[in-house]
Amino acid sequence: MDQKVGLLVLLAVGLLCLSVAPFSRAQDPMEEVLGDDVDVEDELDLGLAGAEEEDQEGDVQDEAPAAPKTPPTPKVTYKAPEPMGEHFIAESFDRGTLDGWVLSVAKKEDADEDIAKYDGKWAVEEMKESKLPGDKGLVLKSRAKHHAISAQLLRPFTFDTKPLIVQYEVNFQAGIDCGGAYVKLLSQTPDLNLDLFVDKTPYTIMFGPDKCGEEYKLHFIFRHKNPKTGEYEEKHAKKPDSDLRTYYTDKKTHLYTLVLNPDNTFEVLVDQTVVNSGSLLTDMTPPVNPPAEIEDPDDQKPEDWDERPKIQDPSATKPEDWDEDAPAQIPDEDAVKPDGWLDEEPEYIGDPDAAKPEDWDEDMDGEWEAPQVPNPACEAAPGCGAWKRPMIDNPNHKGKWKPPMIDNPNYQGVWKPRKIQNPAFFEDLQPFRMTAFSAVGLELWSMTSDIFFDNFFITDDRTTADRWAADGWGLKKAAEGAADPGLATQMLSAAEERPWLWIVYVLTVALPLVLIIVFCCTGKKKSPETPAAEYKKTDEAQPDVKEEEEEDEEEEDKAEEKSSPGIYDGWIQRNTTHLSVTVSLTFKSFFLAAAEENGEEIPAEDEEEDAGKEATADEKLEDDVLRRSPRNRKARKD
């Protein structure tokens, strides 16, 4: 018994601690990748620095006892990422300038004059709520304007035997209402002019987030060249299955990555987690390769082609007794007018309390009539006015006769044009070999400003891309994680927004404690069984033990008179027993109600047993109170 109580107490204390203790953040997997490259000032470093300063001040301070210090929050120090491998562009904007980037001065076609110009503002600055002082990025500053900026690669990227990895970071500092944050890989063409970068500038790949209204997108589009016609057509990847809403609303920095492999497979990752993947041959819309056969556009359905699966039976005739004119309903001839029906009383009468408005003009408004109200004389009667027989369905009503439907013997099926060879058919088994690109650009329209871009990186080596991500986005993730509030703070913040959560918190802490108190305080000691107690275990006939009970009662009364504190001990024990039975029945009633709500059957014997237990407990309590009451002792002895 003591072991069970101890275990339950430990369990309750553990639940209480988990409910109120701040969440201890586990080591982030990205921090393991970062390793020694992340400069984190921990408590030990701060202590050593403080010791050196104390040595310089003198020996007097060394003799004074050191005051306890609160361990500071770990601080992540920013260090600009450095590319360590083959790459085509690596831009972190930590120089603080737009050197190497070109602002478009063109105008967008098919747009109003006041918004046609690409005059949206760009800036290089830190995030508004930066957790890494010194980390800068490219910020879209304007709203409701066209923005266009681009930069040349170190050298053009050619699709051959190595994969393509494109990655960059986006932070919607002010959220996003309607706008995009995607990049375009501009195709290498002789007439490519970054000063005139517009929406119609040829691109090879468009990749990145886009949102308008409640539609959250993550584009991956590539332009495929038709080997027969030489024309380009956009191919869109299937929609990701993952819910992308969080990436647009949490105001955190997210890493977007596109991986294209020479075997025509692709992966789209957010924060290094795959959210979409597939094949360029089978998972793009429209497909890269057209169908080998198409329907003949010159084929026409023959005039005698019968597509009707069912027809009316031509041999059927209308029965002679079929009456198409029989009404659907007829008066009920068996109906009898109820007694007390007031034929002479109208159902509605003019309101006797109504008065003609003072501004009523009979020339303009006509003769005034009081509004109609229900006739008070009809309230106690079954009805007023002319009595009519109620209408019932006519058993002879058959409606208009129609021949029955039968299978069409001439049915030829649904006609379809014949198939012919597709004159535009081609088969491109290597769509990965796209048009080479030589620049990267952002051509965007946004209704929200302060979109933060950072750490653009294009390479053909996955390990190099992962290292760049760890040095850039990994630091941001570590800093944001260190600044996140603990579980207790998050629970309090959530309760401020949703006050009903306080009920959940209280029940989470209080319920285990109540159960432990009930379990510990409702036990009773075993006593030697009396003959009367033994008889209660069976339903067989029981001998009269009244005399023995009276003798036992007299002995107990004498003992109680000698020691008065025993009265209170007995009262506590009896009431504790009653509390145990009551709590047990209460919890059982709760579970039975839940079972009944779920449609489970409740055995009748359980209900009878509960009622018997409750009645037995109440009777026993009442009998004990009467038997133990000092007022009844004298009469009982007499």
PDB file of C-alpha atoms in Angstrom, residues 140-342:
ATOM      1  CA  LEU A 140      11.762  44.517 -51.108  1.00  0.00           C
ATOM      2  CA  LYS A 141      10.697  47.887 -49.682  1.00  0.00           C
ATOM      3  CA  SER A 142       7.677  49.011 -51.723  1.00  0.00           C
ATOM      4  CA  ARG A 143       4.118  47.778 -51.934  1.00  0.00           C
ATOM      5  CA  ALA A 144       1.737  47.794 -54.905  1.00  0.00           C
ATOM      6  CA  LYS A 145       4.637  48.285 -57.326  1.00  0.00           C
ATOM      7  CA  HIS A 146       6.585  46.247 -59.862  1.00  0.00           C
ATOM      8  CA  HIS A 147      10.064  45.207 -58.764  1.00  0.00           C
ATOM      9  CA  ALA A 148      12.840  43.773 -60.936  1.00  0.00           C
ATOM     10  CA  ILE A 149      16.477  43.153 -60.010  1.00  0.00           C
ATOM     11  CA  SER A 150      18.980  40.622 -61.357  1.00  0.00           C
ATOM     12  CA  ALA A 151      22.624  39.559 -61.263  1.00  0.00           C
ATOM     13  CA  GLN A 152      24.951  37.691 -63.594  1.00  0.00           C
ATOM     14  CA  LEU A 153      26.318  34.291 -62.586  1.00  0.00           C
ATOM     15  CA  LEU A 154      30.031  33.699 -62.343  1.00  0.00           C
ATOM     16  CA  ARG A 155      29.594  31.549 -65.467  1.00  0.00           C
ATOM     17  CA  PRO A 156      26.577  30.073 -67.270  1.00  0.00           C
ATOM     18  CA  PHE A 157      25.104  26.850 -65.944  1.00  0.00           C
ATOM     19  CA  THR A 158      24.845  24.095 -68.545  1.00  0.00           C
ATOM     20  CA  PHE A 159      22.661  21.039 -67.971  1.00  0.00           C
ATOM     21  CA  ASP A 160      24.827  17.999 -68.649  1.00  0.00           C
ATOM     22  CA  THR A 161      25.821  15.270 -66.193  1.00  0.00           C
ATOM     23  CA  LYS A 162      25.691  17.126 -62.889  1.00  0.00           C
ATOM     24  CA  PRO A 163      22.645  18.130 -60.840  1.00  0.00           C
ATOM     25  CA  LEU A 164      21.375  21.648 -60.299  1.00  0.00           C
ATOM     26  CA  ILE A 165      20.848  22.922 -56.749  1.00  0.00           C
ATOM     27  CA  VAL A 166      19.224  26.319 -56.260  1.00  0.00           C
ATOM     28  CA  GLN A 167      18.604  27.637 -52.755  1.00  0.00           C
ATOM     29  CA  TYR A 168      17.886  30.946 -51.061  1.00  0.00           C
ATOM     30  CA  GLU A 169      16.195  32.308 -47.938  1.00  0.00           C
ATOM     31  CA  VAL A 170      12.957  34.279 -47.551  1.00  0.00           C
ATOM     32  CA  ASN A 171      11.438  35.980 -44.517  1.00  0.00           C
ATOM     33  CA  PHE A 172       8.009  37.613 -44.755  1.00  0.00           C
ATOM     34  CA  GLN A 173       8.690  40.143 -42.010  1.00  0.00           C
ATOM     35  CA  ALA A 174       5.252  41.759 -42.274  1.00  0.00           C
ATOM     36  CA  GLY A 175       3.418  38.651 -43.418  1.00  0.00           C
ATOM     37  CA  ILE A 176       2.146  38.420 -46.988  1.00  0.00           C
ATOM     38  CA  ASP A 177      -1.232  39.438 -48.409  1.00  0.00           C
ATOM     39  CA  CYS A 178      -0.771  38.989 -52.120  1.00  0.00           C
ATOM     40  CA  GLY A 179       2.575  38.675 -53.818  1.00  0.00           C
ATOM     41  CA  GLY A 180       5.435  36.422 -54.768  1.00  0.00           C
ATOM     42  CA  ALA A 181       8.973  35.722 -53.564  1.00  0.00           C
ATOM     43  CA  TYR A 182      10.155  33.447 -56.374  1.00  0.00           C
ATOM     44  CA  VAL A 183      13.343  33.637 -58.445  1.00  0.00           C
ATOM     45  CA  LYS A 184      13.866  33.281 -62.172  1.00  0.00           C
ATOM     46  CA  LEU A 185      16.918  31.692 -63.757  1.00  0.00           C
ATOM     47  CA  LEU A 186      17.280  33.801 -66.897  1.00  0.00           C
ATOM     48  CA  SER A 187      18.124  31.915 -70.079  1.00  0.00           C
ATOM     49  CA  GLN A 188      21.416  32.525 -71.817  1.00  0.00           C
ATOM     50  CA  THR A 189      20.489  34.382 -74.977  1.00  0.00           C
ATOM     51  CA  PRO A 190      22.427  36.837 -77.164  1.00  0.00           C
ATOM     52  CA  ASP A 191      19.964  39.662 -76.478  1.00  0.00           C
ATOM     53  CA  LEU A 192      19.795  39.257 -72.663  1.00  0.00           C
ATOM     54  CA  ASN A 193      19.931  42.747 -71.153  1.00  0.00           C
ATOM     55  CA  LEU A 194      19.502  42.943 -67.395  1.00  0.00           C
ATOM     56  CA  ASP A 195      18.693  46.669 -67.588  1.00  0.00           C
ATOM     57  CA  LEU A 196      15.513  45.724 -69.472  1.00  0.00           C
ATOM     58  CA  PHE A 197      14.559  42.748 -67.309  1.00  0.00           C
ATOM     59  CA  VAL A 198      10.726  42.345 -67.459  1.00  0.00           C
ATOM     60  CA  ASP A 199       8.126  39.632 -67.017  1.00  0.00           C
ATOM     61  CA  LYS A 200       8.557  38.465 -70.626  1.00  0.00           C
ATOM     62  CA  THR A 201      12.336  38.049 -70.404  1.00  0.00           C
ATOM     63  CA  PRO A 202      13.041  34.388 -71.303  1.00  0.00           C
ATOM     64  CA  TYR A 203      13.806  32.214 -68.316  1.00  0.00           C
ATOM     65  CA  THR A 204      14.676  28.550 -67.897  1.00  0.00           C
ATOM     66  CA  ILE A 205      13.301  27.891 -64.373  1.00  0.00           C
ATOM     67  CA  MET A 206      11.009  29.793 -62.030  1.00  0.00           C
ATOM     68  CA  PHE A 207      11.076  28.617 -58.424  1.00  0.00           C
ATOM     69  CA  GLY A 208       9.815  29.873 -55.054  1.00  0.00           C
ATOM     70  CA  PRO A 209       6.840  30.799 -52.877  1.00  0.00           C
ATOM     71  CA  ASP A 210       3.806  32.728 -54.067  1.00  0.00           C
ATOM     72  CA  LYS A 211       0.576  33.629 -52.275  1.00  0.00           C
ATOM     73  CA  CYS A 212      -2.629  35.468 -53.034  1.00  0.00           C
ATOM     74  CA  GLY A 213      -5.803  35.230 -50.983  1.00  0.00           C
ATOM     75  CA  GLU A 214      -5.979  31.836 -49.308  1.00  0.00           C
ATOM     76  CA  GLU A 215      -3.984  30.070 -52.019  1.00  0.00           C
ATOM     77  CA  TYR A 216      -0.464  29.180 -50.912  1.00  0.00           C
ATOM     78  CA  LYS A 217       1.839  28.078 -53.738  1.00  0.00           C
ATOM     79  CA  LEU A 218       5.396  26.880 -54.116  1.00  0.00           C
ATOM     80  CA  HIS A 219       6.233  27.167 -57.802  1.00  0.00           C
ATOM     81  CA  PHE A 220       8.526  24.955 -59.801  1.00  0.00           C
ATOM     82  CA  ILE A 221       8.138  25.788 -63.494  1.00  0.00           C
ATOM     83  CA  PHE A 222      10.542  25.115 -66.339  1.00  0.00           C
ATOM     84  CA  ARG A 223      10.303  26.139 -69.972  1.00  0.00           C
ATOM     85  CA  HIS A 224      10.659  23.213 -72.359  1.00  0.00           C
ATOM     86  CA  LYS A 225      11.700  23.660 -75.989  1.00  0.00           C
ATOM     87  CA  ASN A 226       9.692  21.712 -78.539  1.00  0.00           C
ATOM     88  CA  PRO A 227      12.264  19.894 -80.700  1.00  0.00           C
ATOM     89  CA  LYS A 228       9.947  20.037 -83.730  1.00  0.00           C
ATOM     90  CA  THR A 229       8.682  23.592 -83.656  1.00  0.00           C
ATOM     91  CA  GLY A 230      11.369  25.266 -81.549  1.00  0.00           C
ATOM     92  CA  GLU A 231       8.705  26.909 -79.382  1.00  0.00           C
ATOM     93  CA  TYR A 232       8.853  27.008 -75.590  1.00  0.00           C
ATOM     94  CA  GLU A 233       6.084  25.797 -73.291  1.00  0.00           C
ATOM     95  CA  GLU A 234       5.838  26.139 -69.506  1.00  0.00           C
ATOM     96  CA  LYS A 235       5.689  22.887 -67.525  1.00  0.00           C
ATOM     97  CA  HIS A 236       4.309  23.157 -63.978  1.00  0.00           C
ATOM     98  CA  ALA A 237       5.126  20.701 -61.202  1.00  0.00           C
ATOM     99  CA  LYS A 238       2.259  19.109 -59.303  1.00  0.00           C
ATOM    100  CA  LYS A 239       0.978  20.856 -56.195  1.00  0.00           C
ATOM    101  CA  PRO A 240       2.774  19.869 -52.951  1.00  0.00           C
ATOM    102  CA  ASP A 241       0.825  17.680 -50.543  1.00  0.00           C
ATOM    103  CA  SER A 242       2.209  19.508 -47.503  1.00  0.00           C
ATOM    104  CA  ASP A 243       0.435  22.423 -45.818  1.00  0.00           C
ATOM    105  CA  LEU A 244       2.491  25.511 -46.686  1.00  0.00           C
ATOM    106  CA  ARG A 245       0.537  28.043 -44.602  1.00  0.00           C
ATOM    107  CA  THR A 246       3.035  28.141 -41.715  1.00  0.00           C
ATOM    108  CA  TYR A 247       5.925  29.248 -43.942  1.00  0.00           C
ATOM    109  CA  TYR A 248       4.010  32.398 -44.899  1.00  0.00           C
ATOM    110  CA  THR A 249       2.648  33.377 -41.480  1.00  0.00           C
ATOM    111  CA  ASP A 250       5.230  32.573 -38.785  1.00  0.00           C
ATOM    112  CA  LYS A 251       7.571  35.482 -39.745  1.00  0.00           C
ATOM    113  CA  LYS A 252      10.605  33.202 -39.598  1.00  0.00           C
ATOM    114  CA  THR A 253      13.395  32.757 -42.110  1.00  0.00           C
ATOM    115  CA  HIS A 254      12.859  29.720 -44.341  1.00  0.00           C
ATOM    116  CA  LEU A 255      15.262  28.034 -46.717  1.00  0.00           C
ATOM    117  CA  TYR A 256      13.880  27.100 -50.151  1.00  0.00           C
ATOM    118  CA  THR A 257      15.813  24.525 -52.167  1.00  0.00           C
ATOM    119  CA  LEU A 258      15.311  23.030 -55.642  1.00  0.00           C
ATOM    120  CA  VAL A 259      17.256  19.936 -56.705  1.00  0.00           C
ATOM    121  CA  LEU A 260      17.223  18.752 -60.337  1.00  0.00           C
ATOM    122  CA  ASN A 261      19.008  15.501 -61.140  1.00  0.00           C
ATOM    123  CA  PRO A 262      20.302  14.253 -64.510  1.00  0.00           C
ATOM    124  CA  ASP A 263      17.953  11.254 -64.234  1.00  0.00           C
ATOM    125  CA  ASN A 264      15.014  13.714 -64.622  1.00  0.00           C
ATOM    126  CA  THR A 265      13.939  13.548 -60.970  1.00  0.00           C
ATOM    127  CA  PHE A 266      13.379  16.647 -58.873  1.00  0.00           C
ATOM    128  CA  GLU A 267      12.962  17.582 -55.222  1.00  0.00           C
ATOM    129  CA  VAL A 268      11.560  20.722 -53.636  1.00  0.00           C
ATOM    130  CA  LEU A 269      12.639  21.317 -50.046  1.00  0.00           C
ATOM    131  CA  VAL A 270      11.689  23.843 -47.372  1.00  0.00           C
ATOM    132  CA  ASP A 271      14.046  24.055 -44.394  1.00  0.00           C
ATOM    133  CA  GLN A 272      15.826  20.975 -45.782  1.00  0.00           C
ATOM    134  CA  THR A 273      12.610  18.921 -45.632  1.00  0.00           C
ATOM    135  CA  VAL A 274      11.188  17.507 -48.881  1.00  0.00           C
ATOM    136  CA  VAL A 275       7.707  18.882 -49.569  1.00  0.00           C
ATOM    137  CA  ASN A 276       7.426  17.863 -53.234  1.00  0.00           C
ATOM    138  CA  SER A 277       9.194  15.433 -55.526  1.00  0.00           C
ATOM    139  CA  GLY A 278       8.662  13.593 -58.778  1.00  0.00           C
ATOM    140  CA  SER A 279       9.813  13.144 -62.344  1.00  0.00           C
ATOM    141  CA  LEU A 280      10.043  15.667 -65.147  1.00  0.00           C
ATOM    142  CA  LEU A 281       8.567  13.035 -67.473  1.00  0.00           C
ATOM    143  CA  THR A 282       5.469  12.065 -65.476  1.00  0.00           C
ATOM    144  CA  ASP A 283       4.723  14.731 -62.850  1.00  0.00           C
ATOM    145  CA  MET A 284       4.512  17.914 -64.899  1.00  0.00           C
ATOM    146  CA  THR A 285       1.456  19.647 -66.372  1.00  0.00           C
ATOM    147  CA  PRO A 286       1.116  19.616 -69.329  1.00  0.00           C
ATOM    148  CA  PRO A 287       3.274  16.548 -69.942  1.00  0.00           C
ATOM    149  CA  VAL A 288       6.638  17.045 -71.581  1.00  0.00           C
ATOM    150  CA  ASN A 289       5.896  14.516 -74.338  1.00  0.00           C
ATOM    151  CA  PRO A 290       2.603  14.729 -76.259  1.00  0.00           C
ATOM    152  CA  PRO A 291       0.479  11.579 -76.858  1.00  0.00           C
ATOM    153  CA  ALA A 292       1.418   9.367 -79.794  1.00  0.00           C
ATOM    154  CA  GLU A 293      -2.203   9.247 -81.032  1.00  0.00           C
ATOM    155  CA  ILE A 294      -4.914  11.872 -81.085  1.00  0.00           C
ATOM    156  CA  GLU A 295      -8.559  11.979 -82.136  1.00  0.00           C
ATOM    157  CA  ASP A 296      -9.083  12.668 -85.793  1.00  0.00           C
ATOM    158  CA  PRO A 297     -10.394  16.262 -86.005  1.00  0.00           C
ATOM    159  CA  ASP A 298     -11.962  15.506 -89.423  1.00  0.00           C
ATOM    160  CA  ASP A 299     -13.900  12.451 -88.264  1.00  0.00           C
ATOM    161  CA  GLN A 300     -17.664  13.038 -87.856  1.00  0.00           C
ATOM    162  CA  LYS A 301     -20.409  10.941 -86.279  1.00  0.00           C
ATOM    163  CA  PRO A 302     -22.618   9.120 -88.851  1.00  0.00           C
ATOM    164  CA  GLU A 303     -26.208  10.320 -89.048  1.00  0.00           C
ATOM    165  CA  ASP A 304     -27.609   6.850 -88.306  1.00  0.00           C
ATOM    166  CA  TRP A 305     -25.416   6.311 -85.216  1.00  0.00           C
ATOM    167  CA  ASP A 306     -27.694   5.369 -82.315  1.00  0.00           C
ATOM    168  CA  GLU A 307     -26.310   6.257 -78.834  1.00  0.00           C
ATOM    169  CA  ARG A 308     -29.564   5.567 -76.911  1.00  0.00           C
ATOM    170  CA  PRO A 309     -29.154   2.624 -74.510  1.00  0.00           C
ATOM    171  CA  LYS A 310     -32.922   2.597 -73.717  1.00  0.00           C
ATOM    172  CA  ILE A 311     -35.968   3.313 -75.896  1.00  0.00           C
ATOM    173  CA  GLN A 312     -39.747   3.228 -75.431  1.00  0.00           C
ATOM    174  CA  ASP A 313     -41.375  -0.085 -76.236  1.00  0.00           C
ATOM    175  CA  PRO A 314     -42.932   0.459 -79.680  1.00  0.00           C
ATOM    176  CA  SER A 315     -45.295  -2.495 -79.219  1.00  0.00           C
ATOM    177  CA  ALA A 316     -46.803  -1.252 -75.955  1.00  0.00           C
ATOM    178  CA  THR A 317     -50.362   0.161 -75.962  1.00  0.00           C
ATOM    179  CA  LYS A 318     -52.268   2.118 -73.385  1.00  0.00           C
ATOM    180  CA  PRO A 319     -54.752   0.017 -71.352  1.00  0.00           C
ATOM    181  CA  GLU A 320     -58.414   0.700 -72.047  1.00  0.00           C
ATOM    182  CA  ASP A 321     -59.198   1.529 -68.400  1.00  0.00           C
ATOM    183  CA  TRP A 322     -56.395   4.058 -68.160  1.00  0.00           C
ATOM    184  CA  ASP A 323     -57.942   7.395 -67.191  1.00  0.00           C
ATOM    185  CA  GLU A 324     -55.536  10.241 -67.825  1.00  0.00           C
ATOM    186  CA  ASP A 325     -58.105  12.863 -66.771  1.00  0.00           C
ATOM    187  CA  ALA A 326     -58.639  11.566 -63.227  1.00  0.00           C
ATOM    188  CA  PRO A 327     -57.619  14.324 -60.753  1.00  0.00           C
ATOM    189  CA  ALA A 328     -54.745  13.741 -58.374  1.00  0.00           C
ATOM    190  CA  GLN A 329     -56.930  14.582 -55.287  1.00  0.00           C
ATOM    191  CA  ILE A 330     -60.625  14.359 -54.529  1.00  0.00           C
ATOM    192  CA  PRO A 331     -62.823  15.489 -51.586  1.00  0.00           C
ATOM    193  CA  ASP A 332     -63.061  13.007 -48.722  1.00  0.00           C
ATOM    194  CA  GLU A 333     -66.665  11.740 -48.832  1.00  0.00           C
ATOM    195  CA  ASP A 334     -66.377  10.154 -45.417  1.00  0.00           C
ATOM    196  CA  ALA A 335     -65.475  13.416 -43.695  1.00  0.00           C
ATOM    197  CA  VAL A 336     -68.068  14.944 -41.343  1.00  0.00           C
ATOM    198  CA  LYS A 337     -68.270  18.560 -40.304  1.00  0.00           C
ATOM    199  CA  PRO A 338     -67.142  18.879 -36.672  1.00  0.00           C
ATOM    200  CA  ASP A 339     -69.691  19.797 -34.041  1.00  0.00           C
ATOM    201  CA  GLY A 340     -69.672  23.455 -33.113  1.00  0.00           C
ATOM    202  CA  TRP A 341     -68.409  24.661 -36.488  1.00  0.00           C
ATOM    203  CA  LEU A 342     -69.384  28.339 -36.903  1.00  0.00           C
TER     204      LEU A 342
END
